[in-house]
Amino acid sequence: MREVKSENSWYYEVSKCAPQQALRDLERAFKNFLTIPKCGFPVFKKKGKKDSFYLEGSIHILRGNYIKLPRIGIVKTYEILPSVPVKNVRISKRAGDWYISFKYDECQPKPLTKKRTIIGVDVGINALATCSDGTTYGNVKAYKQAKKRLSRYQRRVQKKEPGSKNRAKAVKKLAKTHKKVADIRVDALHKLTTWLAKNHSTIVIEDLNVSGMLKNHKLASAIADCGFYEFKRQLTYKCECYESQLVIAPRFYPSSQICSRCGHQQKMPLHERTYNCANCGFQADRDFNAAVNLENYVNK
Ligand SMILES: [Zn+2]
């Protein structure tokens, strides 16, 4: 550490917490690499990509949207901050904007009386989620529009001369749009998972084989957009928070092939959007039928 300090004068300009936390992050990265299968070897950070640093010490929130940080001083924030004690913060930069994040204890929300006991959720291809109570969460429209813009800006970047100021401008615009797309997706997913965890005592989802599905090119975009892993992660912690139970039906449970009325099982190629039961004549939307089967999975 002493060597680094003597060679790099900038070391004295920053809080000592930033490099200390970087070392802790590195330690965790190595631990993950050694203990979690499929977790890759730690890679170097690159300036300009996922820029962030950590601060701790005397941090105070002043008058709602001002926060006092060690070394940096008073910073005004866009959002009103909760007046709580803060131990440490992480500051990050995304698409040219700075963000501050910190943890604080909130008094546990009381478990609410649930609107419905069991709900089955089919996540997927045409809609973000189809639920067994008939609710559907479509893929957000704004997202589609932003995506169109994304490819337009992408083309614009390619037309500009490398290293030019105009290219830098175009890159910034592209980054902002990327961020917007990501934000829309995150927001939709959060709304869905909160609604599920808050209002239902048992939520049944399917264990999707995401990597297997990504190989199917037609499905790739939709699944990648919805982020099944993130969906599961959010549901898991929110269910804990609202004292609900999350049930994950195994991968081989044929939720889309079973008739949710009579239990008959038949092949359902992906292009078939309606379930027509060959046994009892039951007709339903493919995803809705699957959601009801997931709900029934618990009752069996
Ligand atoms: Zn049937």
mmCIF file of C-alpha atoms and ligand atoms in Angstrom:
data_model
loop_
_atom_site.group_PDB
_atom_site.id
_atom_site.type_symbol
_atom_site.label_atom_id
_atom_site.label_comp_id
_atom_site.label_asym_id
_atom_site.label_seq_id
_atom_site.Cartn_x
_atom_site.Cartn_y
_atom_site.Cartn_z
ATOM 1 C CA MET A 1 0.000 0.000 0.000
ATOM 2 C CA ARG A 2 2.845 2.351 0.853
ATOM 3 C CA GLU A 3 4.322 1.840 -2.608
ATOM 4 C CA VAL A 4 1.104 2.805 -4.284
ATOM 5 C CA LYS A 5 0.813 5.919 -2.174
ATOM 6 C CA SER A 6 4.255 7.272 -2.971
ATOM 7 C CA GLU A 7 3.832 6.781 -6.699
ATOM 8 C CA ASN A 8 0.314 8.078 -7.070
ATOM 9 C CA SER A 9 -0.415 11.420 -5.548
ATOM 10 C CA TRP A 10 -4.130 11.099 -6.296
ATOM 11 C CA TYR A 11 -4.251 8.551 -3.515
ATOM 12 C CA TYR A 12 -4.385 11.379 -0.989
ATOM 13 C CA GLU A 13 -7.309 13.043 -2.703
ATOM 14 C CA VAL A 14 -9.727 10.214 -2.071
ATOM 15 C CA SER A 15 -11.115 8.721 1.097
ATOM 16 C CA LYS A 16 -9.223 5.700 2.393
ATOM 17 C CA CYS A 17 -12.503 3.772 2.386
ATOM 18 C CA ALA A 18 -12.641 3.547 -1.395
ATOM 19 C CA PRO A 19 -9.503 1.394 -1.867
ATOM 20 C CA GLN A 20 -10.216 -0.560 1.306
ATOM 21 C CA GLN A 21 -13.630 -1.547 0.028
ATOM 22 C CA ALA A 22 -12.132 -2.368 -3.373
ATOM 23 C CA LEU A 23 -9.885 -4.914 -1.638
ATOM 24 C CA ARG A 24 -12.858 -6.384 0.208
ATOM 25 C CA ASP A 25 -14.726 -6.644 -3.092
ATOM 26 C CA LEU A 26 -11.732 -8.435 -4.588
ATOM 27 C CA GLU A 27 -11.669 -10.854 -1.675
ATOM 28 C CA ARG A 28 -15.335 -11.652 -2.218
ATOM 29 C CA ALA A 29 -14.769 -12.070 -5.951
ATOM 30 C CA PHE A 30 -12.070 -14.658 -5.270
ATOM 31 C CA LYS A 31 -14.217 -16.407 -2.686
ATOM 32 C CA ASN A 32 -17.101 -16.592 -5.169
ATOM 33 C CA PHE A 33 -14.749 -17.891 -7.831
ATOM 34 C CA LEU A 34 -13.518 -20.666 -5.544
ATOM 35 C CA THR A 35 -16.831 -21.696 -4.010
ATOM 36 C CA ILE A 36 -19.581 -21.043 -6.551
ATOM 37 C CA PRO A 37 -19.587 -23.285 -9.596
ATOM 38 C CA LYS A 38 -19.618 -21.464 -12.946
ATOM 39 C CA CYS A 39 -18.469 -18.262 -11.244
ATOM 40 C CA GLY A 40 -15.625 -16.872 -13.324
ATOM 41 C CA PHE A 41 -12.183 -15.595 -12.342
ATOM 42 C CA PRO A 42 -12.259 -11.965 -11.147
ATOM 43 C CA VAL A 43 -11.719 -9.472 -13.934
ATOM 44 C CA PHE A 44 -10.197 -6.018 -13.782
ATOM 45 C CA LYS A 45 -12.405 -3.001 -13.607
ATOM 46 C CA LYS A 46 -12.238 -0.637 -16.515
ATOM 47 C CA LYS A 47 -12.450 3.093 -16.182
ATOM 48 C CA GLY A 48 -15.752 4.335 -17.588
ATOM 49 C CA LYS A 49 -17.548 1.037 -17.119
ATOM 50 C CA LYS A 50 -19.658 0.498 -14.018
ATOM 51 C CA ASP A 51 -17.783 3.267 -12.206
ATOM 52 C CA SER A 52 -18.489 3.271 -8.500
ATOM 53 C CA PHE A 53 -16.858 3.791 -5.129
ATOM 54 C CA TYR A 54 -17.601 3.296 -1.472
ATOM 55 C CA LEU A 55 -17.597 5.736 1.431
ATOM 56 C CA GLU A 56 -18.141 5.355 5.143
ATOM 57 C CA GLY A 57 -17.737 7.482 8.236
ATOM 58 C CA SER A 58 -19.534 10.673 9.058
ATOM 59 C CA ILE A 59 -22.439 10.709 6.645
ATOM 60 C CA HIS A 60 -25.427 12.888 7.429
ATOM 61 C CA ILE A 61 -28.635 13.568 5.631
ATOM 62 C CA LEU A 62 -29.526 17.239 5.846
ATOM 63 C CA ARG A 63 -32.961 18.668 5.121
ATOM 64 C CA GLY A 64 -34.286 15.928 2.869
ATOM 65 C CA ASN A 65 -32.336 16.296 -0.328
ATOM 66 C CA TYR A 66 -28.873 17.196 0.875
ATOM 67 C CA ILE A 67 -26.328 14.661 2.047
ATOM 68 C CA LYS A 68 -22.976 15.354 3.667
ATOM 69 C CA LEU A 69 -20.226 12.958 2.641
ATOM 70 C CA PRO A 70 -16.684 12.573 3.940
ATOM 71 C CA ARG A 71 -14.052 14.215 1.677
ATOM 72 C CA ILE A 72 -16.641 15.306 -0.848
ATOM 73 C CA GLY A 73 -18.808 17.605 1.240
ATOM 74 C CA ILE A 74 -22.470 18.484 0.855
ATOM 75 C CA VAL A 75 -24.201 17.078 -2.189
ATOM 76 C CA LYS A 76 -27.702 17.849 -3.390
ATOM 77 C CA THR A 77 -29.779 14.915 -4.515
ATOM 78 C CA TYR A 78 -32.657 14.738 -6.926
ATOM 79 C CA GLU A 79 -34.847 12.633 -4.665
ATOM 80 C CA ILE A 80 -35.854 13.365 -1.090
ATOM 81 C CA LEU A 81 -33.861 11.103 1.214
ATOM 82 C CA PRO A 82 -35.328 9.399 4.288
ATOM 83 C CA SER A 83 -34.031 10.923 7.512
ATOM 84 C CA VAL A 84 -32.286 7.868 8.889
ATOM 85 C CA PRO A 85 -28.804 7.187 10.196
ATOM 86 C CA VAL A 86 -26.500 6.128 7.355
ATOM 87 C CA LYS A 87 -23.345 4.132 7.951
ATOM 88 C CA ASN A 88 -21.974 3.805 4.455
ATOM 89 C CA VAL A 89 -22.857 4.643 0.881
ATOM 90 C CA ARG A 90 -21.915 3.547 -2.565
ATOM 91 C CA ILE A 91 -21.725 6.150 -5.281
ATOM 92 C CA SER A 92 -22.000 5.072 -8.877
ATOM 93 C CA LYS A 93 -22.156 6.600 -12.305
ATOM 94 C CA ARG A 94 -24.535 5.403 -14.976
ATOM 95 C CA ALA A 95 -24.792 7.008 -18.385
ATOM 96 C CA GLY A 96 -23.359 10.297 -17.142
ATOM 97 C CA ASP A 97 -25.541 10.580 -14.031
ATOM 98 C CA TRP A 98 -24.397 9.997 -10.478
ATOM 99 C CA TYR A 99 -26.295 7.777 -8.069
ATOM 100 C CA ILE A 100 -26.009 7.257 -4.356
ATOM 101 C CA SER A 101 -27.236 4.132 -2.602
ATOM 102 C CA PHE A 102 -27.275 3.026 1.018
ATOM 103 C CA LYS A 103 -28.875 0.498 3.298
ATOM 104 C CA TYR A 104 -31.041 1.319 6.256
ATOM 105 C CA ASP A 105 -33.330 -0.592 8.564
ATOM 106 C CA GLU A 106 -36.986 -0.056 7.996
ATOM 107 C CA CYS A 107 -39.494 -1.281 10.499
ATOM 108 C CA GLN A 108 -40.856 -4.518 9.123
ATOM 109 C CA PRO A 109 -44.139 -4.141 7.251
ATOM 110 C CA LYS A 110 -46.909 -5.959 9.069
ATOM 111 C CA PRO A 111 -48.049 -9.038 7.187
ATOM 112 C CA LEU A 112 -51.148 -7.861 5.417
ATOM 113 C CA THR A 113 -54.303 -9.811 4.983
ATOM 114 C CA LYS A 114 -53.806 -11.401 1.618
ATOM 115 C CA LYS A 115 -56.263 -10.926 -1.206
ATOM 116 C CA ARG A 116 -55.848 -14.462 -2.460
ATOM 117 C CA THR A 117 -54.259 -17.551 -1.017
ATOM 118 C CA ILE A 118 -52.603 -19.275 -3.959
ATOM 119 C CA ILE A 119 -51.613 -17.813 -7.303
ATOM 120 C CA GLY A 120 -49.854 -19.487 -10.202
ATOM 121 C CA VAL A 121 -47.657 -17.339 -12.444
ATOM 122 C CA ASP A 122 -46.539 -18.176 -15.934
ATOM 123 C CA VAL A 123 -43.666 -15.953 -16.954
ATOM 124 C CA GLY A 124 -42.694 -15.640 -20.430
ATOM 125 C CA ILE A 125 -42.862 -15.109 -24.019
ATOM 126 C CA ASN A 126 -45.802 -12.955 -25.001
ATOM 127 C CA ALA A 127 -46.567 -11.343 -21.694
ATOM 128 C CA LEU A 128 -44.222 -10.575 -18.847
ATOM 129 C CA ALA A 129 -46.470 -12.663 -16.609
ATOM 130 C CA THR A 130 -49.851 -14.373 -16.805
ATOM 131 C CA CYS A 131 -51.487 -15.176 -13.474
ATOM 132 C CA SER A 132 -54.042 -17.809 -12.551
ATOM 133 C CA ASP A 133 -56.494 -15.145 -11.338
ATOM 134 C CA GLY A 134 -56.657 -13.793 -14.892
ATOM 135 C CA THR A 135 -54.296 -10.867 -14.406
ATOM 136 C CA THR A 136 -51.747 -10.343 -17.131
ATOM 137 C CA TYR A 137 -48.716 -8.136 -17.008
ATOM 138 C CA GLY A 138 -47.842 -7.290 -20.585
ATOM 139 C CA ASN A 139 -44.436 -6.333 -21.779
ATOM 140 C CA VAL A 140 -44.223 -2.596 -21.337
ATOM 141 C CA LYS A 141 -45.003 -0.477 -24.396
ATOM 142 C CA ALA A 142 -42.554 2.232 -23.517
ATOM 143 C CA TYR A 143 -39.931 -0.435 -23.589
ATOM 144 C CA LYS A 144 -40.643 -1.334 -27.198
ATOM 145 C CA GLN A 145 -40.451 2.305 -28.229
ATOM 146 C CA ALA A 146 -37.216 2.817 -26.371
ATOM 147 C CA LYS A 147 -35.844 -0.270 -28.044
ATOM 148 C CA LYS A 148 -36.536 1.148 -31.488
ATOM 149 C CA ARG A 149 -34.728 4.308 -30.518
ATOM 150 C CA LEU A 150 -31.887 2.175 -29.260
ATOM 151 C CA SER A 151 -31.192 0.626 -32.629
ATOM 152 C CA ARG A 152 -31.443 4.042 -34.306
ATOM 153 C CA TYR A 153 -28.854 5.548 -31.964
ATOM 154 C CA GLN A 154 -26.691 2.486 -32.391
ATOM 155 C CA ARG A 155 -26.590 3.091 -36.144
ATOM 156 C CA ARG A 156 -25.802 6.761 -35.605
ATOM 157 C CA VAL A 157 -22.778 5.911 -33.493
ATOM 158 C CA GLN A 158 -21.441 3.668 -36.223
ATOM 159 C CA LYS A 159 -21.726 6.423 -38.831
ATOM 160 C CA LYS A 160 -19.636 8.896 -36.843
ATOM 161 C CA GLU A 161 -15.901 9.038 -37.218
ATOM 162 C CA PRO A 162 -14.035 7.188 -34.459
ATOM 163 C CA GLY A 163 -12.498 9.517 -31.885
ATOM 164 C CA SER A 164 -14.573 12.509 -32.979
ATOM 165 C CA LYS A 165 -16.577 14.715 -30.668
ATOM 166 C CA ASN A 166 -19.759 13.888 -32.516
ATOM 167 C CA ARG A 167 -19.147 10.228 -31.914
ATOM 168 C CA ALA A 168 -18.688 10.841 -28.198
ATOM 169 C CA LYS A 169 -21.985 12.722 -28.179
ATOM 170 C CA ALA A 170 -23.723 9.892 -30.003
ATOM 171 C CA VAL A 171 -22.252 7.350 -27.594
ATOM 172 C CA LYS A 172 -23.571 9.319 -24.651
ATOM 173 C CA LYS A 173 -27.031 9.445 -26.156
ATOM 174 C CA LEU A 174 -26.913 5.720 -26.764
ATOM 175 C CA ALA A 175 -25.847 5.063 -23.175
ATOM 176 C CA LYS A 176 -28.729 7.185 -21.867
ATOM 177 C CA THR A 177 -31.198 5.211 -23.957
ATOM 178 C CA HIS A 178 -29.714 1.933 -22.784
ATOM 179 C CA LYS A 179 -30.202 3.094 -19.229
ATOM 180 C CA LYS A 180 -33.774 4.076 -19.917
ATOM 181 C CA VAL A 181 -34.559 0.659 -21.373
ATOM 182 C CA ALA A 182 -33.006 -1.025 -18.355
ATOM 183 C CA ASP A 183 -34.906 1.256 -15.954
ATOM 184 C CA ILE A 184 -38.263 0.532 -17.601
ATOM 185 C CA ARG A 185 -37.633 -3.181 -17.347
ATOM 186 C CA VAL A 186 -36.523 -3.014 -13.729
ATOM 187 C CA ASP A 187 -39.543 -0.915 -12.803
ATOM 188 C CA ALA A 188 -42.030 -3.311 -14.435
ATOM 189 C CA LEU A 189 -40.436 -6.289 -12.764
ATOM 190 C CA HIS A 190 -40.462 -4.642 -9.332
ATOM 191 C CA LYS A 191 -44.122 -3.712 -9.636
ATOM 192 C CA LEU A 192 -45.010 -7.287 -10.569
ATOM 193 C CA THR A 193 -43.008 -8.979 -7.820
ATOM 194 C CA THR A 194 -44.234 -6.581 -5.122
ATOM 195 C CA TRP A 195 -47.852 -7.105 -6.144
ATOM 196 C CA LEU A 196 -47.397 -10.883 -6.077
ATOM 197 C CA ALA A 197 -45.609 -11.070 -2.737
ATOM 198 C CA LYS A 198 -47.854 -8.529 -1.020
ATOM 199 C CA ASN A 199 -51.263 -9.896 -1.973
ATOM 200 C CA HIS A 200 -50.855 -13.668 -2.055
ATOM 201 C CA SER A 201 -49.887 -16.136 0.627
ATOM 202 C CA THR A 202 -48.481 -18.713 -1.789
ATOM 203 C CA ILE A 203 -46.977 -17.950 -5.177
ATOM 204 C CA VAL A 204 -46.180 -20.761 -7.586
ATOM 205 C CA ILE A 205 -43.747 -20.217 -10.427
ATOM 206 C CA GLU A 206 -42.017 -22.499 -12.842
ATOM 207 C CA ASP A 207 -38.326 -23.201 -12.720
ATOM 208 C CA LEU A 208 -37.323 -21.977 -16.141
ATOM 209 C CA ASN A 209 -34.290 -23.325 -17.843
ATOM 210 C CA VAL A 210 -33.145 -19.950 -19.066
ATOM 211 C CA SER A 211 -29.913 -20.963 -20.720
ATOM 212 C CA GLY A 212 -31.731 -23.722 -22.603
ATOM 213 C CA MET A 213 -34.378 -21.297 -23.772
ATOM 214 C CA LEU A 214 -31.867 -18.721 -24.900
ATOM 215 C CA LYS A 215 -30.669 -21.207 -27.493
ATOM 216 C CA ASN A 216 -34.050 -20.953 -29.157
ATOM 217 C CA HIS A 217 -33.559 -17.728 -31.024
ATOM 218 C CA LYS A 218 -37.213 -16.749 -31.238
ATOM 219 C CA LEU A 219 -37.572 -16.909 -27.486
ATOM 220 C CA ALA A 220 -34.229 -15.387 -26.719
ATOM 221 C CA SER A 221 -35.185 -11.733 -26.787
ATOM 222 C CA ALA A 222 -38.367 -12.010 -24.729
ATOM 223 C CA ILE A 223 -36.828 -14.084 -21.968
ATOM 224 C CA ALA A 224 -33.704 -12.010 -21.845
ATOM 225 C CA ASP A 225 -35.872 -8.895 -21.606
ATOM 226 C CA CYS A 226 -37.873 -10.162 -18.688
ATOM 227 C CA GLY A 227 -34.884 -11.457 -16.804
ATOM 228 C CA PHE A 228 -36.130 -14.608 -15.168
ATOM 229 C CA TYR A 229 -33.231 -14.856 -12.752
ATOM 230 C CA GLU A 230 -33.937 -11.354 -11.494
ATOM 231 C CA PHE A 231 -37.654 -12.161 -11.257
ATOM 232 C CA LYS A 232 -36.911 -15.147 -9.027
ATOM 233 C CA ARG A 233 -34.431 -13.196 -6.933
ATOM 234 C CA GLN A 234 -36.882 -10.360 -6.264
ATOM 235 C CA LEU A 235 -39.736 -12.721 -5.479
ATOM 236 C CA THR A 236 -37.584 -14.659 -3.032
ATOM 237 C CA TYR A 237 -36.668 -11.687 -0.885
ATOM 238 C CA LYS A 238 -40.044 -9.983 -1.154
ATOM 239 C CA CYS A 239 -41.866 -13.162 -0.126
ATOM 240 C CA GLU A 240 -39.686 -13.236 2.954
ATOM 241 C CA CYS A 241 -40.513 -9.625 3.669
ATOM 242 C CA TYR A 242 -44.289 -10.089 3.310
ATOM 243 C CA GLU A 243 -44.293 -13.554 4.886
ATOM 244 C CA SER A 244 -45.550 -15.308 1.788
ATOM 245 C CA GLN A 245 -44.435 -18.644 0.476
ATOM 246 C CA LEU A 246 -42.709 -19.087 -2.866
ATOM 247 C CA VAL A 247 -43.119 -22.488 -4.513
ATOM 248 C CA ILE A 248 -41.038 -23.368 -7.529
ATOM 249 C CA ALA A 249 -42.493 -26.135 -9.654
ATOM 250 C CA PRO A 250 -39.799 -28.436 -11.051
ATOM 251 C CA ARG A 251 -38.621 -28.063 -14.606
ATOM 252 C CA PHE A 252 -40.273 -31.273 -15.785
ATOM 253 C CA TYR A 253 -43.728 -30.292 -14.538
ATOM 254 C CA PRO A 254 -45.635 -29.977 -17.853
ATOM 255 C CA SER A 255 -47.636 -26.855 -16.941
ATOM 256 C CA SER A 256 -48.386 -25.930 -20.560
ATOM 257 C CA GLN A 257 -49.393 -29.461 -21.636
ATOM 258 C CA ILE A 258 -51.927 -30.324 -18.949
ATOM 259 C CA CYS A 259 -55.596 -29.399 -19.281
ATOM 260 C CA SER A 260 -56.317 -27.298 -16.226
ATOM 261 C CA ARG A 261 -59.916 -28.556 -16.148
ATOM 262 C CA CYS A 262 -59.691 -32.334 -16.614
ATOM 263 C CA GLY A 263 -55.996 -33.136 -16.225
ATOM 264 C CA HIS A 264 -55.581 -34.575 -19.710
ATOM 265 C CA GLN A 265 -52.088 -34.128 -21.129
ATOM 266 C CA GLN A 266 -51.249 -33.328 -24.737
ATOM 267 C CA LYS A 267 -48.363 -31.929 -26.781
ATOM 268 C CA MET A 268 -48.367 -28.129 -27.082
ATOM 269 C CA PRO A 269 -46.038 -26.795 -29.799
ATOM 270 C CA LEU A 270 -44.855 -23.251 -29.089
ATOM 271 C CA HIS A 271 -46.821 -21.611 -31.890
ATOM 272 C CA GLU A 272 -50.141 -22.793 -30.453
ATOM 273 C CA ARG A 273 -51.433 -19.905 -28.406
ATOM 274 C CA THR A 274 -54.692 -21.529 -27.307
ATOM 275 C CA TYR A 275 -55.104 -24.709 -25.362
ATOM 276 C CA ASN A 276 -57.802 -26.907 -26.935
ATOM 277 C CA CYS A 277 -58.292 -29.949 -24.789
ATOM 278 C CA ALA A 278 -58.730 -33.072 -26.930
ATOM 279 C CA ASN A 279 -60.428 -34.803 -24.017
ATOM 280 C CA CYS A 280 -62.986 -32.388 -22.573
ATOM 281 C CA GLY A 281 -63.039 -29.592 -25.125
ATOM 282 C CA PHE A 282 -61.764 -26.974 -22.667
ATOM 283 C CA GLN A 283 -60.442 -23.845 -24.364
ATOM 284 C CA ALA A 284 -58.134 -21.280 -22.804
ATOM 285 C CA ASP A 285 -55.212 -19.047 -23.514
ATOM 286 C CA ARG A 286 -52.049 -21.116 -23.428
ATOM 287 C CA ASP A 287 -50.311 -19.024 -20.737
ATOM 288 C CA PHE A 288 -53.427 -18.743 -18.595
ATOM 289 C CA ASN A 289 -53.906 -22.522 -18.693
ATOM 290 C CA ALA A 290 -50.283 -22.948 -17.606
ATOM 291 C CA ALA A 291 -50.752 -20.478 -14.744
ATOM 292 C CA VAL A 292 -53.800 -22.363 -13.457
ATOM 293 C CA ASN A 293 -51.832 -25.607 -13.605
ATOM 294 C CA LEU A 294 -49.099 -24.005 -11.545
ATOM 295 C CA GLU A 295 -51.680 -22.961 -8.975
ATOM 296 C CA ASN A 296 -53.013 -26.524 -8.951
ATOM 297 C CA TYR A 297 -49.508 -27.879 -8.487
ATOM 298 C CA VAL A 298 -49.635 -26.932 -4.804
ATOM 299 C CA ASN A 299 -53.056 -28.472 -4.239
ATOM 300 C CA LYS A 300 -51.904 -31.867 -5.426
HETATM 301 ZN ZN ZN B 1 -59.597 -31.233 -20.564
#
